[in-house]
PDB file of C-alpha atoms and ligand atoms in Angstrom:
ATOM      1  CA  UNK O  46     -46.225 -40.060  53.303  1.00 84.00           C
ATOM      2  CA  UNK O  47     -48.721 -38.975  50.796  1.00 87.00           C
ATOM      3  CA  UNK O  48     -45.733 -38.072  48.148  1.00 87.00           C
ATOM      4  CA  UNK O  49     -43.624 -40.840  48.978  1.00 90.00           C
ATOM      5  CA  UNK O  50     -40.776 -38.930  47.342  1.00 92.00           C
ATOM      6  CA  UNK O  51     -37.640 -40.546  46.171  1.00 92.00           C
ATOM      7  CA  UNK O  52     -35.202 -38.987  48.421  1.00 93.00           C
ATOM      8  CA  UNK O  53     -36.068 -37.258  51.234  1.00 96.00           C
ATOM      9  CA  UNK O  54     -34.836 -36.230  54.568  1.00 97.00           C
ATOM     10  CA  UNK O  55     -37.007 -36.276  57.465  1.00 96.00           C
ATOM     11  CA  UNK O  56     -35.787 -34.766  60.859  1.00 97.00           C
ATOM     12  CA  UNK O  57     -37.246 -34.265  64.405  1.00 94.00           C
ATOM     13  CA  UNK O  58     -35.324 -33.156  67.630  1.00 90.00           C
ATOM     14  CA  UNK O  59     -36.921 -35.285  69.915  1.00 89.00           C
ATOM     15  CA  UNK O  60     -34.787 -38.761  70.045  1.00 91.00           C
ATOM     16  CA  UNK O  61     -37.699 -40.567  70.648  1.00 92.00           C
ATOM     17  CA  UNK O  62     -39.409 -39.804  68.039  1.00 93.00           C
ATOM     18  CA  UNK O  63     -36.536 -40.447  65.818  1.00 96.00           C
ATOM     19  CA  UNK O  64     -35.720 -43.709  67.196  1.00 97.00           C
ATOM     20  CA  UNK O  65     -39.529 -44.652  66.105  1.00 97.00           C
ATOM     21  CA  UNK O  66     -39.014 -43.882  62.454  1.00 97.00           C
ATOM     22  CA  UNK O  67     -35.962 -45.485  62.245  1.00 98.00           C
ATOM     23  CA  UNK O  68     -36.867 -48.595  64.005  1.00 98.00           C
ATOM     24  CA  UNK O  69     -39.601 -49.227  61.822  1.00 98.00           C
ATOM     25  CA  UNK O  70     -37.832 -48.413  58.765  1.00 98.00           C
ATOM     26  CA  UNK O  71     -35.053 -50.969  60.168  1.00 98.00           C
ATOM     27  CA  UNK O  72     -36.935 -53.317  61.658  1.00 98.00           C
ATOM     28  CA  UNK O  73     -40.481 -53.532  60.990  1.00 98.00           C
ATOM     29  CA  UNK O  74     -41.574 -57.211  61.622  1.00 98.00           C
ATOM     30  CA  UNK O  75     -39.268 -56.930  65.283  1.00 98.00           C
ATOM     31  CA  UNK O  76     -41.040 -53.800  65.906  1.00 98.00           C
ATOM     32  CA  UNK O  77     -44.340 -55.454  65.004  1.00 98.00           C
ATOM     33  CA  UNK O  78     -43.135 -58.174  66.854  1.00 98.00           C
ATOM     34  CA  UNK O  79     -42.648 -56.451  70.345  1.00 98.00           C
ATOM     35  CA  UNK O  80     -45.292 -53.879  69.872  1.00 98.00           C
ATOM     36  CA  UNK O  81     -47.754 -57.065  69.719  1.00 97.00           C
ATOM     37  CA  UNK O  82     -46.685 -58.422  72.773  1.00 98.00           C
ATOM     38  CA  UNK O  83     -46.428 -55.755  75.240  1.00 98.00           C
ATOM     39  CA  UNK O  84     -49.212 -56.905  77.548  1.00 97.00           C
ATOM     40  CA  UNK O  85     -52.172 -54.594  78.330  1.00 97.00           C
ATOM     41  CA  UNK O  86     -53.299 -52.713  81.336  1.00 97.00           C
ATOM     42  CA  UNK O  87     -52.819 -49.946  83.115  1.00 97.00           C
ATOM     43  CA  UNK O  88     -50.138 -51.734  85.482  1.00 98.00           C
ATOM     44  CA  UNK O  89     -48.329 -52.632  82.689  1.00 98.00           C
ATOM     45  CA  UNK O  90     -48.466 -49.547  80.649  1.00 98.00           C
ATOM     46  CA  UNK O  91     -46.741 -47.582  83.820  1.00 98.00           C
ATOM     47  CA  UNK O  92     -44.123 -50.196  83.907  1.00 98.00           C
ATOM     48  CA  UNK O  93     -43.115 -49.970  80.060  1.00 97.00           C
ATOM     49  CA  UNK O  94     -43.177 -46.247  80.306  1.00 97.00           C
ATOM     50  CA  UNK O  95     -41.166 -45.983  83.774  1.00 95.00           C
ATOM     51  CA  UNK O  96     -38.566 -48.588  82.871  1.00 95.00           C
ATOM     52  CA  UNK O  97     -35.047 -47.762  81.835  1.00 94.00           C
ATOM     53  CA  UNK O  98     -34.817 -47.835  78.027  1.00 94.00           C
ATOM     54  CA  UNK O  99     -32.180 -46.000  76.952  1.00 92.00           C
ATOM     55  CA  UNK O 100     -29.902 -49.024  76.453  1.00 96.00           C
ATOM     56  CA  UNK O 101     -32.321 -51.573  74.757  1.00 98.00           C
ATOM     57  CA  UNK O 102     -32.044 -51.980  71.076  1.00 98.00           C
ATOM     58  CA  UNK O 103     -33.473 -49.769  68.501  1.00 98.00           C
ATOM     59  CA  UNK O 104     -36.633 -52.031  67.606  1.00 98.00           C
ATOM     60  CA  UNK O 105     -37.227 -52.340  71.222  1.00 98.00           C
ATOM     61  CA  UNK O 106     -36.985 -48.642  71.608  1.00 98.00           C
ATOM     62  CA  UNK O 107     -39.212 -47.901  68.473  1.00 98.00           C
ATOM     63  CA  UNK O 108     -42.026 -50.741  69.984  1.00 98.00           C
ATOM     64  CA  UNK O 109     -42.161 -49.241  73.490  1.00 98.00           C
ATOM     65  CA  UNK O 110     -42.798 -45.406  72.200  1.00 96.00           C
ATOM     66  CA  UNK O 111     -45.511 -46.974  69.691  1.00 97.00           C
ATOM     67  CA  UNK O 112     -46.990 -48.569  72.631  1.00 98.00           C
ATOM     68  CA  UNK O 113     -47.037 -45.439  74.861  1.00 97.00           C
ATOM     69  CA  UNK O 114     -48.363 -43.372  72.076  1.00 95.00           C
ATOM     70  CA  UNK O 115     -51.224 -45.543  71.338  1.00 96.00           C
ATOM     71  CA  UNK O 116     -52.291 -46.097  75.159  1.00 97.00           C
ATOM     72  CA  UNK O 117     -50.981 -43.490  77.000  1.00 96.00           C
ATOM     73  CA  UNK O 118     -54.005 -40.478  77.491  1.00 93.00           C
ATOM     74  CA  UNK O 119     -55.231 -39.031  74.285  1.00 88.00           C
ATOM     75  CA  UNK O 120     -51.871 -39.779  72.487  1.00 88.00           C
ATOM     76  CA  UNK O 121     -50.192 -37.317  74.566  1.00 86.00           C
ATOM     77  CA  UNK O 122     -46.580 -36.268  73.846  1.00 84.00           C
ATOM     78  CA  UNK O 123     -45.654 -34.858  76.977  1.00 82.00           C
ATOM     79  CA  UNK O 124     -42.502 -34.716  78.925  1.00 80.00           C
ATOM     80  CA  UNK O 125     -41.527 -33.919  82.780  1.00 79.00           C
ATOM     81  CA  UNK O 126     -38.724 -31.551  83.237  1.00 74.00           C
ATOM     82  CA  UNK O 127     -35.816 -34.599  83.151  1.00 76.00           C
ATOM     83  CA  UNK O 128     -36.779 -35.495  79.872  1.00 76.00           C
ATOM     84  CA  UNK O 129     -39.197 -39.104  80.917  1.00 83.00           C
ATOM     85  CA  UNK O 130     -42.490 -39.340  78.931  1.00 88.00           C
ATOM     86  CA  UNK O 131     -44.772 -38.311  81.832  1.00 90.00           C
ATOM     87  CA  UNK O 132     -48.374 -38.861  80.192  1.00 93.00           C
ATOM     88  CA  UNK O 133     -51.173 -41.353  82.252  1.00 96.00           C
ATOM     89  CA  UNK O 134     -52.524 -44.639  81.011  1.00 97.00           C
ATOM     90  CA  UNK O 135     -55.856 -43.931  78.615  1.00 96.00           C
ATOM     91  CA  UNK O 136     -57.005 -47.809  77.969  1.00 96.00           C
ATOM     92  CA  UNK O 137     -56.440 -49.740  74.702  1.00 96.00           C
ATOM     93  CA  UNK O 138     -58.843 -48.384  72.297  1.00 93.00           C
ATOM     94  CA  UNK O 139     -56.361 -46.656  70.119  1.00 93.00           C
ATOM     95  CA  UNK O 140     -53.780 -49.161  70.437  1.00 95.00           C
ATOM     96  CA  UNK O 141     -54.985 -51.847  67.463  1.00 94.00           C
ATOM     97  CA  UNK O 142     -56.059 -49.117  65.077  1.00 93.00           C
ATOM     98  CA  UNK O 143     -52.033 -49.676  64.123  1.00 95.00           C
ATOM     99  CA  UNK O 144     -51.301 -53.036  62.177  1.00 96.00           C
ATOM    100  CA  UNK O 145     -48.537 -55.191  61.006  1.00 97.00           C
ATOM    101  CA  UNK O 146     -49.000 -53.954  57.091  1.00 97.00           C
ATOM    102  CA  UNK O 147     -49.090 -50.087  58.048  1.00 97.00           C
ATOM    103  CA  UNK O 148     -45.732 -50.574  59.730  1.00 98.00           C
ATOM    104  CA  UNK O 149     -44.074 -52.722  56.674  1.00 98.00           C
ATOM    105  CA  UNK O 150     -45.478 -50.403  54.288  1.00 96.00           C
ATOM    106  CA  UNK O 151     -43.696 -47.316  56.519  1.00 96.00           C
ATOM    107  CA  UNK O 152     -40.560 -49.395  56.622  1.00 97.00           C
ATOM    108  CA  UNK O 153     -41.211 -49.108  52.615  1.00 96.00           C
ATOM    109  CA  UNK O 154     -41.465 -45.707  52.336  1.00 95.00           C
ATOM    110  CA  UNK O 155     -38.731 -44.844  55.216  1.00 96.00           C
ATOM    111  CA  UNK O 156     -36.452 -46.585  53.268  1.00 96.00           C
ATOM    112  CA  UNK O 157     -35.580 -43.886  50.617  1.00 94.00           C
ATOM    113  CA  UNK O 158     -35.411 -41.484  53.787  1.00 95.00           C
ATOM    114  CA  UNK O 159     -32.708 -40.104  55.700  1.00 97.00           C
ATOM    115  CA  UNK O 160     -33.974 -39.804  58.984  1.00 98.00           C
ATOM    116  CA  UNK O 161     -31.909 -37.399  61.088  1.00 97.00           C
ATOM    117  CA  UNK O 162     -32.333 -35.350  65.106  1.00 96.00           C
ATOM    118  CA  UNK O 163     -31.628 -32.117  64.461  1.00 95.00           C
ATOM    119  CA  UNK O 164     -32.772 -28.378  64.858  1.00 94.00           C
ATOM    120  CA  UNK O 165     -34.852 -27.170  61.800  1.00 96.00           C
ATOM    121  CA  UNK O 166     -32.450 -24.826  61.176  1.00 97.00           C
ATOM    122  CA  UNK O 167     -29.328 -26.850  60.633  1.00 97.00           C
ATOM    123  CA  UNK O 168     -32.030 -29.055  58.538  1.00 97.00           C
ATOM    124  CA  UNK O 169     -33.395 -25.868  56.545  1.00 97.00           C
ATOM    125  CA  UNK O 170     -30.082 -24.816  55.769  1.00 97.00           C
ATOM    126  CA  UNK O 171     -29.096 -28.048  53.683  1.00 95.00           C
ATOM    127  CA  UNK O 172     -31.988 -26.978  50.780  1.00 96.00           C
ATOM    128  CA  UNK O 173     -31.472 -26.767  47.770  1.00 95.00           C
ATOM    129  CA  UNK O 174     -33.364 -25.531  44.184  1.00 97.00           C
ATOM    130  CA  UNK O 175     -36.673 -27.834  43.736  1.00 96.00           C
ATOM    131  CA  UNK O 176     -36.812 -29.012  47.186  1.00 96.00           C
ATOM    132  CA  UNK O 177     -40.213 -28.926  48.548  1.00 96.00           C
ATOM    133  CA  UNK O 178     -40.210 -29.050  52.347  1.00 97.00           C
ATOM    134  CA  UNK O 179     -43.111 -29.793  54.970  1.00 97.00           C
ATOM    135  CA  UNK O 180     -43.500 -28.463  58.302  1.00 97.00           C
ATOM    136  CA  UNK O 181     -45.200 -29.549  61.346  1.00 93.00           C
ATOM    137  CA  UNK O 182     -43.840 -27.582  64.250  1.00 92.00           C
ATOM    138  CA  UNK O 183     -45.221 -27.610  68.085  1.00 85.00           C
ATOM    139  CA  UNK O 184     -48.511 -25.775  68.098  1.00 75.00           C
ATOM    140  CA  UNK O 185     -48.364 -22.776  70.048  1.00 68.00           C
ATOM    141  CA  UNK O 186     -50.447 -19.784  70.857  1.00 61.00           C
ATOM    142  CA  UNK O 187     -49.466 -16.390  70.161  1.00 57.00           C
ATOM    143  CA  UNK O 188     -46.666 -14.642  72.200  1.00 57.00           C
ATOM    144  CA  UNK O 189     -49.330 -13.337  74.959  1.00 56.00           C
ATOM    145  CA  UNK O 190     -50.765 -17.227  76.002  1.00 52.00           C
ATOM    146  CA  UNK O 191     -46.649 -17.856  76.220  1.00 53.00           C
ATOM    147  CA  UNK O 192     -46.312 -14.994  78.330  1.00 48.00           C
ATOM    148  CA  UNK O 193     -49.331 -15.886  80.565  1.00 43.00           C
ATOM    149  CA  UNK O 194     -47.339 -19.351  80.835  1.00 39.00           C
ATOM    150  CA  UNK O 195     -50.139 -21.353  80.226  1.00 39.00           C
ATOM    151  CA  UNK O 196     -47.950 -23.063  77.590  1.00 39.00           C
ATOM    152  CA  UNK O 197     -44.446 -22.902  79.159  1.00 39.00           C
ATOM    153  CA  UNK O 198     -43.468 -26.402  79.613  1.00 42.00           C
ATOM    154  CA  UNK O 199     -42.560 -27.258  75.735  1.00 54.00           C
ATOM    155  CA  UNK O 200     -39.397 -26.275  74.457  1.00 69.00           C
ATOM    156  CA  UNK O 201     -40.261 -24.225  71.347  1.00 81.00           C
ATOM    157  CA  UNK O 202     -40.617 -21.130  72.579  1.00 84.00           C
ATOM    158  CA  UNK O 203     -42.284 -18.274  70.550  1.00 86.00           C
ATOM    159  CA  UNK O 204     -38.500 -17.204  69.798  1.00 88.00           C
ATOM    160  CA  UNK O 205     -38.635 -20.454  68.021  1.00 91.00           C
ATOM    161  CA  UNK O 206     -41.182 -19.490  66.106  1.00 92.00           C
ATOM    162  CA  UNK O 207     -39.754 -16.195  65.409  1.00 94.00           C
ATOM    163  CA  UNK O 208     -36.597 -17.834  64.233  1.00 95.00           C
ATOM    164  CA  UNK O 209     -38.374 -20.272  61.959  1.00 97.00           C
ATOM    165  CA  UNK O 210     -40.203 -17.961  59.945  1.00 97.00           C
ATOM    166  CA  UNK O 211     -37.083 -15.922  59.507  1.00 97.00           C
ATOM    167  CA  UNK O 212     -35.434 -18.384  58.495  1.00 98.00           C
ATOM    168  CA  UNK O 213     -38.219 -19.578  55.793  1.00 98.00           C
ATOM    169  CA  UNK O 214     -38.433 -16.127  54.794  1.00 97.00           C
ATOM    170  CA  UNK O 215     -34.782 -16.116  53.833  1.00 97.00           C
ATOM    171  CA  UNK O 216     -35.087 -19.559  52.112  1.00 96.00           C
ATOM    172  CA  UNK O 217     -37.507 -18.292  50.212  1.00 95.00           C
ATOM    173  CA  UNK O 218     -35.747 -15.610  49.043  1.00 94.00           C
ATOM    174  CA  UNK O 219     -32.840 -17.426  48.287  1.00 92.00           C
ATOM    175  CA  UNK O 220     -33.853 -20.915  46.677  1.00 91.00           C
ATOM    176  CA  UNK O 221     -36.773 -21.964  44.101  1.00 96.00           C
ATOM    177  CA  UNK O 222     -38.132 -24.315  46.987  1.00 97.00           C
ATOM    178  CA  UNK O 223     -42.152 -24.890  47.852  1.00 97.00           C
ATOM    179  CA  UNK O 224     -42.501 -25.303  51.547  1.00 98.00           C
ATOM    180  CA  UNK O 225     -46.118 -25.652  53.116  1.00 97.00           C
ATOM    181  CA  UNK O 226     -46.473 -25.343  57.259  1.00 97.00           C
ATOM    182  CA  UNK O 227     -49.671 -26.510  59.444  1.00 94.00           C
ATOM    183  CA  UNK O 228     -49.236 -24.000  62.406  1.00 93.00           C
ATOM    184  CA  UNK O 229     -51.060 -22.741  64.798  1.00 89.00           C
ATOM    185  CA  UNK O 230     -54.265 -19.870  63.906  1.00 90.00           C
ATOM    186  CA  UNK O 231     -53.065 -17.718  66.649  1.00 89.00           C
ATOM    187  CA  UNK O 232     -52.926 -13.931  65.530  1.00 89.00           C
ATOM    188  CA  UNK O 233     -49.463 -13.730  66.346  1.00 90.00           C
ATOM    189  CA  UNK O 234     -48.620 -17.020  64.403  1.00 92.00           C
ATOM    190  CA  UNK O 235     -50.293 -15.644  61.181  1.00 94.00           C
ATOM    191  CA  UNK O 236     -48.852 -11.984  61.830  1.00 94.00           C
ATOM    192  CA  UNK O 237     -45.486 -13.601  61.503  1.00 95.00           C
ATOM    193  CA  UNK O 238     -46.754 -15.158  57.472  1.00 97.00           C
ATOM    194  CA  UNK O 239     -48.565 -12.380  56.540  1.00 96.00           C
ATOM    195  CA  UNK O 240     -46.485 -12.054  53.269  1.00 95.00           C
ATOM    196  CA  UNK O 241     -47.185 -15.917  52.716  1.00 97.00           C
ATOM    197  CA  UNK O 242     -50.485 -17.823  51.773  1.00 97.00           C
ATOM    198  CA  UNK O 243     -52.611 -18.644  54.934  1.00 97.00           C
ATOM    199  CA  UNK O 244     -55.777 -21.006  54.596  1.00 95.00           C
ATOM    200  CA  UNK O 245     -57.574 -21.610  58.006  1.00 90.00           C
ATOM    201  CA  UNK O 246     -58.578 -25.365  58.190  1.00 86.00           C
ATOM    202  CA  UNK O 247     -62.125 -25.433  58.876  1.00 81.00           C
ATOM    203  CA  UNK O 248     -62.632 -29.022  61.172  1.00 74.00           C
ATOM    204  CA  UNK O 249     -59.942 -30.469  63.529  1.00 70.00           C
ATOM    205  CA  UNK O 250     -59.371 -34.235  64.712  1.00 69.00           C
ATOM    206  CA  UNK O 251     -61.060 -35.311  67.722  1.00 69.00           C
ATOM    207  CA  UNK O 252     -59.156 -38.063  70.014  1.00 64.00           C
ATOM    208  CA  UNK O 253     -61.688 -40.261  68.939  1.00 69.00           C
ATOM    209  CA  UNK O 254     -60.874 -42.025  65.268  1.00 66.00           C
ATOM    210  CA  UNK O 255     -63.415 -40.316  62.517  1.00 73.00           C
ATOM    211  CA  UNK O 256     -64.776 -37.358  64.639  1.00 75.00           C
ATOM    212  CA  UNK O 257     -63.892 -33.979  63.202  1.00 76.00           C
ATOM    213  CA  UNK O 258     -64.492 -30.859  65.477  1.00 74.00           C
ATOM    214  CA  UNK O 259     -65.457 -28.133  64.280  1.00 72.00           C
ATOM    215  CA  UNK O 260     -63.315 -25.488  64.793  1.00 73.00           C
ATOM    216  CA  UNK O 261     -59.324 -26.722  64.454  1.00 72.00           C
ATOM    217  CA  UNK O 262     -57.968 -23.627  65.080  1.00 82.00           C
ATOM    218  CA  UNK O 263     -55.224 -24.752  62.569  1.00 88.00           C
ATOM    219  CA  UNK O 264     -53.773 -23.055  59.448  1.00 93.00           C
ATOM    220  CA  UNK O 265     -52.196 -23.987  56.434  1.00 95.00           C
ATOM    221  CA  UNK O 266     -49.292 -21.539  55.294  1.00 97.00           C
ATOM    222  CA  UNK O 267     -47.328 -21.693  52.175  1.00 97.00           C
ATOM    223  CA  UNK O 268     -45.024 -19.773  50.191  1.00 97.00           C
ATOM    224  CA  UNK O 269     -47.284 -21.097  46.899  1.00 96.00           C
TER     225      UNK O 269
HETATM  226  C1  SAM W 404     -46.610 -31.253  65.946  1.00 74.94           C
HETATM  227  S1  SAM W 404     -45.207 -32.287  66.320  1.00 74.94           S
HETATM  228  C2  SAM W 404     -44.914 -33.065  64.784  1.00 74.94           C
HETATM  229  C3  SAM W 404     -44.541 -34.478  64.904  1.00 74.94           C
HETATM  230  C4  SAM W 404     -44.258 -35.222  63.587  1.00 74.94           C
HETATM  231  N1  SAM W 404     -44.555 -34.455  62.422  1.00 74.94           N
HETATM  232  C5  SAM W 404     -45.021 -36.514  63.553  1.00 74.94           C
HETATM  233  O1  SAM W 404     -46.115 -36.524  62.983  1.00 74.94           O
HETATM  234  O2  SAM W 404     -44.570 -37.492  64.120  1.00 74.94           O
HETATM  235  C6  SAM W 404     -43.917 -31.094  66.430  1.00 74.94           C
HETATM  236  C7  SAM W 404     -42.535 -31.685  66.519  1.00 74.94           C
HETATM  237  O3  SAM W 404     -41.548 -30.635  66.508  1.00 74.94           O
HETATM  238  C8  SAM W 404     -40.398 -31.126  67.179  1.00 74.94           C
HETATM  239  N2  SAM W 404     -39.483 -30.016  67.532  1.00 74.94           N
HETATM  240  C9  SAM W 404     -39.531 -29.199  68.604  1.00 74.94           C
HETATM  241  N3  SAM W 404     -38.545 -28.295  68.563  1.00 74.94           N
HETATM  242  C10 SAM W 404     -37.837 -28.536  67.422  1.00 74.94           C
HETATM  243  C11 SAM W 404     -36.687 -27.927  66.815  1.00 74.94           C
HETATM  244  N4  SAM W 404     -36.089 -26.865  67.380  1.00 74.94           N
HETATM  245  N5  SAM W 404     -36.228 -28.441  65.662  1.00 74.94           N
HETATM  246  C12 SAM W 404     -36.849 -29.511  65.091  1.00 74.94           C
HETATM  247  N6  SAM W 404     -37.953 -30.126  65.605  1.00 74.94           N
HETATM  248  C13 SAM W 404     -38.430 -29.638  66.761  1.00 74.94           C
HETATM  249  C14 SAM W 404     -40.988 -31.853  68.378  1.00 74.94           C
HETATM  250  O4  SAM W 404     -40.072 -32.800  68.884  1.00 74.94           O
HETATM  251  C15 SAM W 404     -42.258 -32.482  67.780  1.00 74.94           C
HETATM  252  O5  SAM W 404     -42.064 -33.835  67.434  1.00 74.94           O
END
């Protein structure tokens, strides 16, 4: 966002997440539009997020996971095990921080994207010299927490972490690319970068807007 490069790709697996991007880049005002109008309350908020969506139009589709992300618990991204967005109602407070300019100036900067659902890998694979590619995977703890199960309900796995930081490894080795990852400051996590750059971030978000924590238990790696 920051960099607001000329061409870009941007990729996610999760459809829903896609369908956000692309309905704002497509249709901001309708998104806007919708978004605005979706009444509040926590009656209504479990009968936008238990509905049957699948076969409403993009901008419709875009508004309703904006909605659920802004009043749904925390901002929660959390799924049952068939795939429905199963996070409770947490009140209004987060849902006007979002206005109508923020989502025409994303449209504006979507615009010179290709936004794509996809694996990383099939995405990683595509680069070329003087690409410079960001990272954002699903924080994890290290292999042990995983084993201990007290994270097992995403789907990226610590094999997925494995196989992305073989794969950046390779890329690395291969292309002149930058690439720069926020990941997760589990020993395991930074055991797997130990031949990159790894800068701890020293204060994390809060759920509430403009309150830092003050451990984020975050890192910055890069191969820079
Ligand atoms: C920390 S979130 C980042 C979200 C995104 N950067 C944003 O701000 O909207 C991690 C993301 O990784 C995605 N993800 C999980 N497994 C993936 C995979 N194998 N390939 C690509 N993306 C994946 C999840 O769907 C999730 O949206």
């Amino acid at each position: 966002m920051h960099v607001q490069p000329d061409r870009a790709i941007i990729s996610d697996l999760n459809r829903d997440l896609v369908d956000l991007y692309k309905g704002i880049r497509n249709y901001p005002h309708k998104v806007w539009e919708t978004f605005e109008r979706f009444p509040e309350g926590r009656e209504a908020y479990y009968r936008i997020r238990d509905m049957e969506y699948r076969n409403k139009p993009l901008y419709y589709r875009a508004a309703r996971i904006l909605y659920l992300n802004r009043t749904c618990f925390k901002g929660l991204w959390r799924h049952s095990p068939n795939g429905n967005f199963n996070v409770g109602y947490g009140g209004e407070e987060r849902r006007w921080v979002v206005a109508h300019e923020n989502i025409v100036e994303l449209s504006r900067i979507f615009r010179k994207a290709s936004i794509l659902q996809a694996d990383f890998e099939i995405i990683l694979n595509q680069c070329q010299d003087g690409d410079f590619i960001f990272l954002d995977p699903p924080y994890k703890p290290g292999e042990k927490e995983l084993l201990e199960a007290h994270y097992t309900h995403g789907r990226f796995s610590f094999e997925d972490q494995v196989r992305l930081s073989k794969k950046l490894k390779e890329i690395s080795s291969h292309y002149s690319i930058r690439w720069l990852m926020t990941n997760s400051s589990n020993h395991d996590i930074c055991e797997l970068y130990k031949d990159f750059n790894i800068a701890r971030i020293p204060k994390g978000t809060s759920n509430v807007v403009g309150v830092y924590t003050s451990n984020s238990k975050e890192v910055i790696v890069s191969n820079y």
